[in-house]
PDB file of C-alpha atoms in Angstrom:
ATOM      1  CA  MET K   1     233.728 250.000 157.673  1.00 74.00           C
ATOM      2  CA  LYS K   2     231.965 253.184 156.662  1.00 83.00           C
ATOM      3  CA  LEU K   3     231.594 254.424 153.553  1.00 84.00           C
ATOM      4  CA  LYS K   4     232.918 257.832 154.962  1.00 79.00           C
ATOM      5  CA  SER K   5     235.987 256.712 156.235  1.00 81.00           C
ATOM      6  CA  ILE K   6     236.969 255.294 152.488  1.00 87.00           C
ATOM      7  CA  ASP K   7     239.563 257.424 151.084  1.00 83.00           C
ATOM      8  CA  LYS K   8     238.637 258.705 146.892  1.00 83.00           C
ATOM      9  CA  ASP K   9     241.576 256.328 145.745  1.00 85.00           C
ATOM     10  CA  THR K  10     240.411 253.441 147.463  1.00 89.00           C
ATOM     11  CA  LEU K  11     236.574 254.110 146.703  1.00 86.00           C
ATOM     12  CA  GLU K  12     237.477 254.404 142.823  1.00 87.00           C
ATOM     13  CA  THR K  13     239.571 250.809 142.921  1.00 88.00           C
ATOM     14  CA  MET K  14     236.669 249.453 144.249  1.00 92.00           C
ATOM     15  CA  GLN K  15     233.690 247.446 142.213  1.00 92.00           C
ATOM     16  CA  PHE K  16     230.067 248.995 142.809  1.00 93.00           C
ATOM     17  CA  ASP K  17     228.624 246.263 143.452  1.00 92.00           C
ATOM     18  CA  ASP K  18     231.524 246.401 146.798  1.00 93.00           C
ATOM     19  CA  ILE K  19     230.610 249.566 147.598  1.00 93.00           C
ATOM     20  CA  ALA K  20     226.406 249.157 147.522  1.00 93.00           C
ATOM     21  CA  TYR K  21     227.380 246.167 150.058  1.00 93.00           C
ATOM     22  CA  ILE K  22     228.810 248.583 152.255  1.00 92.00           C
ATOM     23  CA  ILE K  23     226.172 251.284 151.891  1.00 93.00           C
ATOM     24  CA  LEU K  24     223.771 248.772 152.567  1.00 93.00           C
ATOM     25  CA  LYS K  25     225.473 247.287 155.334  1.00 92.00           C
ATOM     26  CA  GLU K  26     225.822 250.647 156.886  1.00 92.00           C
ATOM     27  CA  LYS K  27     222.637 251.762 156.313  1.00 91.00           C
ATOM     28  CA  GLY K  28     220.854 248.649 158.036  1.00 91.00           C
ATOM     29  CA  LYS K  29     217.650 248.929 155.836  1.00 92.00           C
ATOM     30  CA  LYS K  30     216.635 247.988 152.825  1.00 93.00           C
ATOM     31  CA  MET K  31     217.399 251.025 149.668  1.00 95.00           C
ATOM     32  CA  LYS K  32     216.037 251.639 146.196  1.00 95.00           C
ATOM     33  CA  ILE K  33     218.331 251.087 143.564  1.00 93.00           C
ATOM     34  CA  THR K  34     218.564 254.432 142.417  1.00 94.00           C
ATOM     35  CA  ASP K  35     218.971 255.808 145.622  1.00 95.00           C
ATOM     36  CA  ILE K  36     222.306 253.224 146.302  1.00 94.00           C
ATOM     37  CA  PHE K  37     224.097 254.143 143.062  1.00 94.00           C
ATOM     38  CA  LYS K  38     223.491 258.016 144.095  1.00 95.00           C
ATOM     39  CA  ILE K  39     225.315 257.799 147.287  1.00 93.00           C
ATOM     40  CA  ILE K  40     227.854 255.826 145.028  1.00 93.00           C
ATOM     41  CA  CYS K  41     228.196 258.132 142.042  1.00 93.00           C
ATOM     42  CA  ASP K  42     228.214 261.243 144.672  1.00 92.00           C
ATOM     43  CA  ALA K  43     230.864 259.394 146.482  1.00 91.00           C
ATOM     44  CA  LEU K  44     233.025 258.805 143.385  1.00 92.00           C
ATOM     45  CA  GLY K  45     232.233 262.035 141.987  1.00 92.00           C
ATOM     46  CA  MET K  46     230.512 261.373 138.812  1.00 92.00           C
ATOM     47  CA  THR K  47     228.283 263.235 136.750  1.00 93.00           C
ATOM     48  CA  ASP K  48     224.690 262.993 136.021  1.00 93.00           C
ATOM     49  CA  LYS K  49     225.654 262.068 132.753  1.00 95.00           C
ATOM     50  CA  GLU K  50     227.698 259.349 134.056  1.00 94.00           C
ATOM     51  CA  TYR K  51     224.896 258.055 136.393  1.00 94.00           C
ATOM     52  CA  GLU K  52     222.303 257.734 133.564  1.00 94.00           C
ATOM     53  CA  ASN K  53     224.599 255.806 131.211  1.00 94.00           C
ATOM     54  CA  GLN K  54     225.553 252.900 134.020  1.00 94.00           C
ATOM     55  CA  ILE K  55     222.419 252.819 136.201  1.00 93.00           C
ATOM     56  CA  GLY K  56     221.395 249.977 133.844  1.00 94.00           C
ATOM     57  CA  ASP K  57     225.200 247.787 133.931  1.00 94.00           C
ATOM     58  CA  PHE K  58     224.722 248.656 138.184  1.00 93.00           C
ATOM     59  CA  PHE K  59     221.093 247.082 137.978  1.00 93.00           C
ATOM     60  CA  THR K  60     222.746 243.747 136.169  1.00 93.00           C
ATOM     61  CA  LEU K  61     225.379 243.710 138.367  1.00 93.00           C
ATOM     62  CA  LEU K  62     223.156 243.540 141.388  1.00 92.00           C
ATOM     63  CA  ALA K  63     221.086 241.131 139.682  1.00 92.00           C
ATOM     64  CA  THR K  64     223.536 238.644 139.515  1.00 93.00           C
ATOM     65  CA  GLU K  65     224.964 239.248 142.663  1.00 91.00           C
ATOM     66  CA  LYS K  66     224.317 236.862 145.077  1.00 91.00           C
ATOM     67  CA  ARG K  67     224.916 239.090 147.899  1.00 92.00           C
ATOM     68  CA  PHE K  68     221.799 240.965 147.204  1.00 93.00           C
ATOM     69  CA  ILE K  69     218.162 240.884 146.570  1.00 91.00           C
ATOM     70  CA  GLN K  70     215.579 242.116 145.156  1.00 91.00           C
ATOM     71  CA  LEU K  71     212.601 243.350 146.767  1.00 92.00           C
ATOM     72  CA  GLU K  72     208.975 244.300 145.713  1.00 91.00           C
ATOM     73  CA  LYS K  73     208.480 247.873 144.974  1.00 89.00           C
ATOM     74  CA  GLY K  74     212.196 248.442 143.163  1.00 87.00           C
ATOM     75  CA  TYR K  75     214.341 248.343 146.807  1.00 94.00           C
ATOM     76  CA  TRP K  76     217.218 246.035 147.427  1.00 94.00           C
ATOM     77  CA  ASP K  77     218.524 244.693 150.364  1.00 93.00           C
ATOM     78  CA  LEU K  78     221.581 242.255 151.571  1.00 92.00           C
ATOM     79  CA  ARG K  79     220.541 238.710 150.911  1.00 90.00           C
ATOM     80  CA  GLU K  80     221.911 238.115 154.816  1.00 90.00           C
ATOM     81  CA  ASN K  81     219.191 240.475 155.839  1.00 88.00           C
ATOM     82  CA  HIS K  82     216.435 237.964 154.681  1.00 85.00           C
ATOM     83  CA  THR K  83     216.696 234.274 155.807  1.00 76.00           C
ATOM     84  CA  SER K  84     214.221 231.919 155.584  1.00 71.00           C
ATOM     85  CA  GLU K  85     213.710 229.999 158.751  1.00 69.00           C
ATOM     86  CA  ILE K  86     213.001 226.155 157.795  1.00 68.00           C
ATOM     87  CA  ASN K  87     210.597 224.320 160.392  1.00 69.00           C
ATOM     88  CA  ILE K  88     212.387 220.509 160.557  1.00 73.00           C
ATOM     89  CA  GLN K  89     209.131 219.077 161.955  1.00 70.00           C
ATOM     90  CA  ASP K  90     206.816 220.574 160.024  1.00 67.00           C
ATOM     91  CA  LEU K  91     209.042 219.530 156.730  1.00 65.00           C
ATOM     92  CA  GLU K  92     208.852 215.956 158.039  1.00 69.00           C
ATOM     93  CA  ASP K  93     205.285 216.087 157.952  1.00 68.00           C
ATOM     94  CA  ASP K  94     204.691 217.044 154.845  1.00 65.00           C
ATOM     95  CA  MET K  95     206.594 214.349 153.690  1.00 68.00           C
ATOM     96  CA  GLU K  96     204.559 211.985 155.673  1.00 67.00           C
ATOM     97  CA  ASP K  97     201.434 213.263 154.081  1.00 62.00           C
ATOM     98  CA  ASP K  98     203.052 213.227 150.093  1.00 61.00           C
ATOM     99  CA  ILE K  99     204.197 209.461 150.728  1.00 62.00           C
ATOM    100  CA  GLU K 100     201.792 206.612 149.540  1.00 63.00           C
ATOM    101  CA  VAL K 101     202.916 203.416 150.507  1.00 59.00           C
ATOM    102  CA  GLU K 102     201.387 200.138 148.442  1.00 62.00           C
ATOM    103  CA  SER K 103     200.998 196.877 149.726  1.00 58.00           C
ATOM    104  CA  PRO K 104     202.682 193.907 147.463  1.00 60.00           C
ATOM    105  CA  GLU K 105     199.096 192.788 146.488  1.00 59.00           C
ATOM    106  CA  GLU K 106     198.401 195.362 144.969  1.00 55.00           C
ATOM    107  CA  ASP K 107     200.401 195.054 141.987  1.00 55.00           C
ATOM    108  CA  ASN K 108     199.113 196.847 139.100  1.00 56.00           C
ATOM    109  CA  ASN K 109     201.038 195.066 136.157  1.00 55.00           C
ATOM    110  CA  THR K 110     198.412 193.858 134.204  1.00 54.00           C
ATOM    111  CA  GLU K 111     200.976 192.455 131.667  1.00 53.00           C
ATOM    112  CA  GLU K 112     201.934 188.421 131.802  1.00 56.00           C
ATOM    113  CA  GLU K 113     205.783 188.877 132.477  1.00 58.00           C
ATOM    114  CA  GLY K 114     206.260 186.127 129.443  1.00 60.00           C
ATOM    115  CA  ASP K 115     204.402 188.940 126.917  1.00 66.00           C
ATOM    116  CA  TYR K 116     207.619 191.295 126.879  1.00 63.00           C
ATOM    117  CA  TYR K 117     210.103 188.118 125.704  1.00 63.00           C
ATOM    118  CA  ASP K 118     207.784 186.651 123.203  1.00 65.00           C
ATOM    119  CA  THR K 119     207.827 190.162 122.119  1.00 64.00           C
ATOM    120  CA  ILE K 120     211.329 189.831 121.447  1.00 60.00           C
ATOM    121  CA  ASP K 121     211.443 186.493 119.881  1.00 61.00           C
ATOM    122  CA  ASP K 122     209.255 187.631 117.556  1.00 61.00           C
ATOM    123  CA  MET K 123     211.379 190.406 116.832  1.00 61.00           C
ATOM    124  CA  GLU K 124     214.497 187.704 116.137  1.00 58.00           C
ATOM    125  CA  ASP K 125     213.046 185.933 114.219  1.00 56.00           C
ATOM    126  CA  ASP K 126     212.259 188.753 110.870  1.00 56.00           C
ATOM    127  CA  ASP K 127     213.202 187.515 107.913  1.00 59.00           C
ATOM    128  CA  SER K 128     214.615 190.968 107.464  1.00 60.00           C
ATOM    129  CA  ASP K 129     218.009 189.357 107.338  1.00 60.00           C
ATOM    130  CA  ASP K 130     218.520 187.887 103.841  1.00 66.00           C
ATOM    131  CA  ASP K 131     218.791 191.939 102.512  1.00 69.00           C
ATOM    132  CA  LEU K 132     222.352 191.275 103.277  1.00 70.00           C
ATOM    133  CA  LYS K 133     222.919 187.906 102.035  1.00 73.00           C
ATOM    134  CA  ASP K 134     224.448 189.826  98.652  1.00 75.00           C
ATOM    135  CA  LEU K 135     226.817 191.991 101.014  1.00 74.00           C
ATOM    136  CA  VAL K 136     230.469 192.258  99.709  1.00 76.00           C
ATOM    137  CA  ILE K 137     233.011 193.703 101.516  1.00 75.00           C
ATOM    138  CA  VAL K 138     235.535 195.801  99.660  1.00 76.00           C
ATOM    139  CA  ASP K 139     238.887 196.243 101.288  1.00 71.00           C
ATOM    140  CA  GLU K 140     240.363 199.179  98.863  1.00 72.00           C
ATOM    141  CA  GLY K 141     243.243 199.910 101.533  1.00 67.00           C
ATOM    142  CA  TYR K 142     245.228 196.807  99.246  1.00 59.00           C
ATOM    143  CA  GLU K 143     245.891 196.713  95.862  1.00 62.00           C
ATOM    144  CA  ASP K 144     246.336 193.466  95.083  1.00 60.00           C
ATOM    145  CA  GLU K 145     246.408 189.886  97.610  1.00 58.00           C
ATOM    146  CA  SER K 146     250.471 190.187  97.797  1.00 60.00           C
ATOM    147  CA  ASP K 147     250.573 193.171  99.475  1.00 55.00           C
ATOM    148  CA  LEU K 148     248.739 190.971 102.692  1.00 54.00           C
TER     149      LEU K 148
END
């Protein structure tokens, strides 16, 4: 779809990001955001004042829209034009280099197995349970025993 083939009434109902997508698709190359928005403003018949008032919102729109990618030096392009190729063999080689396998003989556990359970037993034998011996439960829901 070409921008010039879209009538002004249809353009006025479109979102700026959709128009920007058409422009970048049609041009087939990266563009500065100011140039993209200037084309949009010209197509919609917007004034220079409207351009100045809305260029910040347009930047935010492109920055949050996943179809676009910001490049260096203020250029923008369609993300689909900048796919990265992943070589599976290189990834597998890198993963093999990163994996270290320890043999069972190299167990570095310095604590004895019984130490953990001995610590728990010591905690349970604490005499601080005496704090609760004078505890009295008061049920305020009943006025006297006959309500039970």
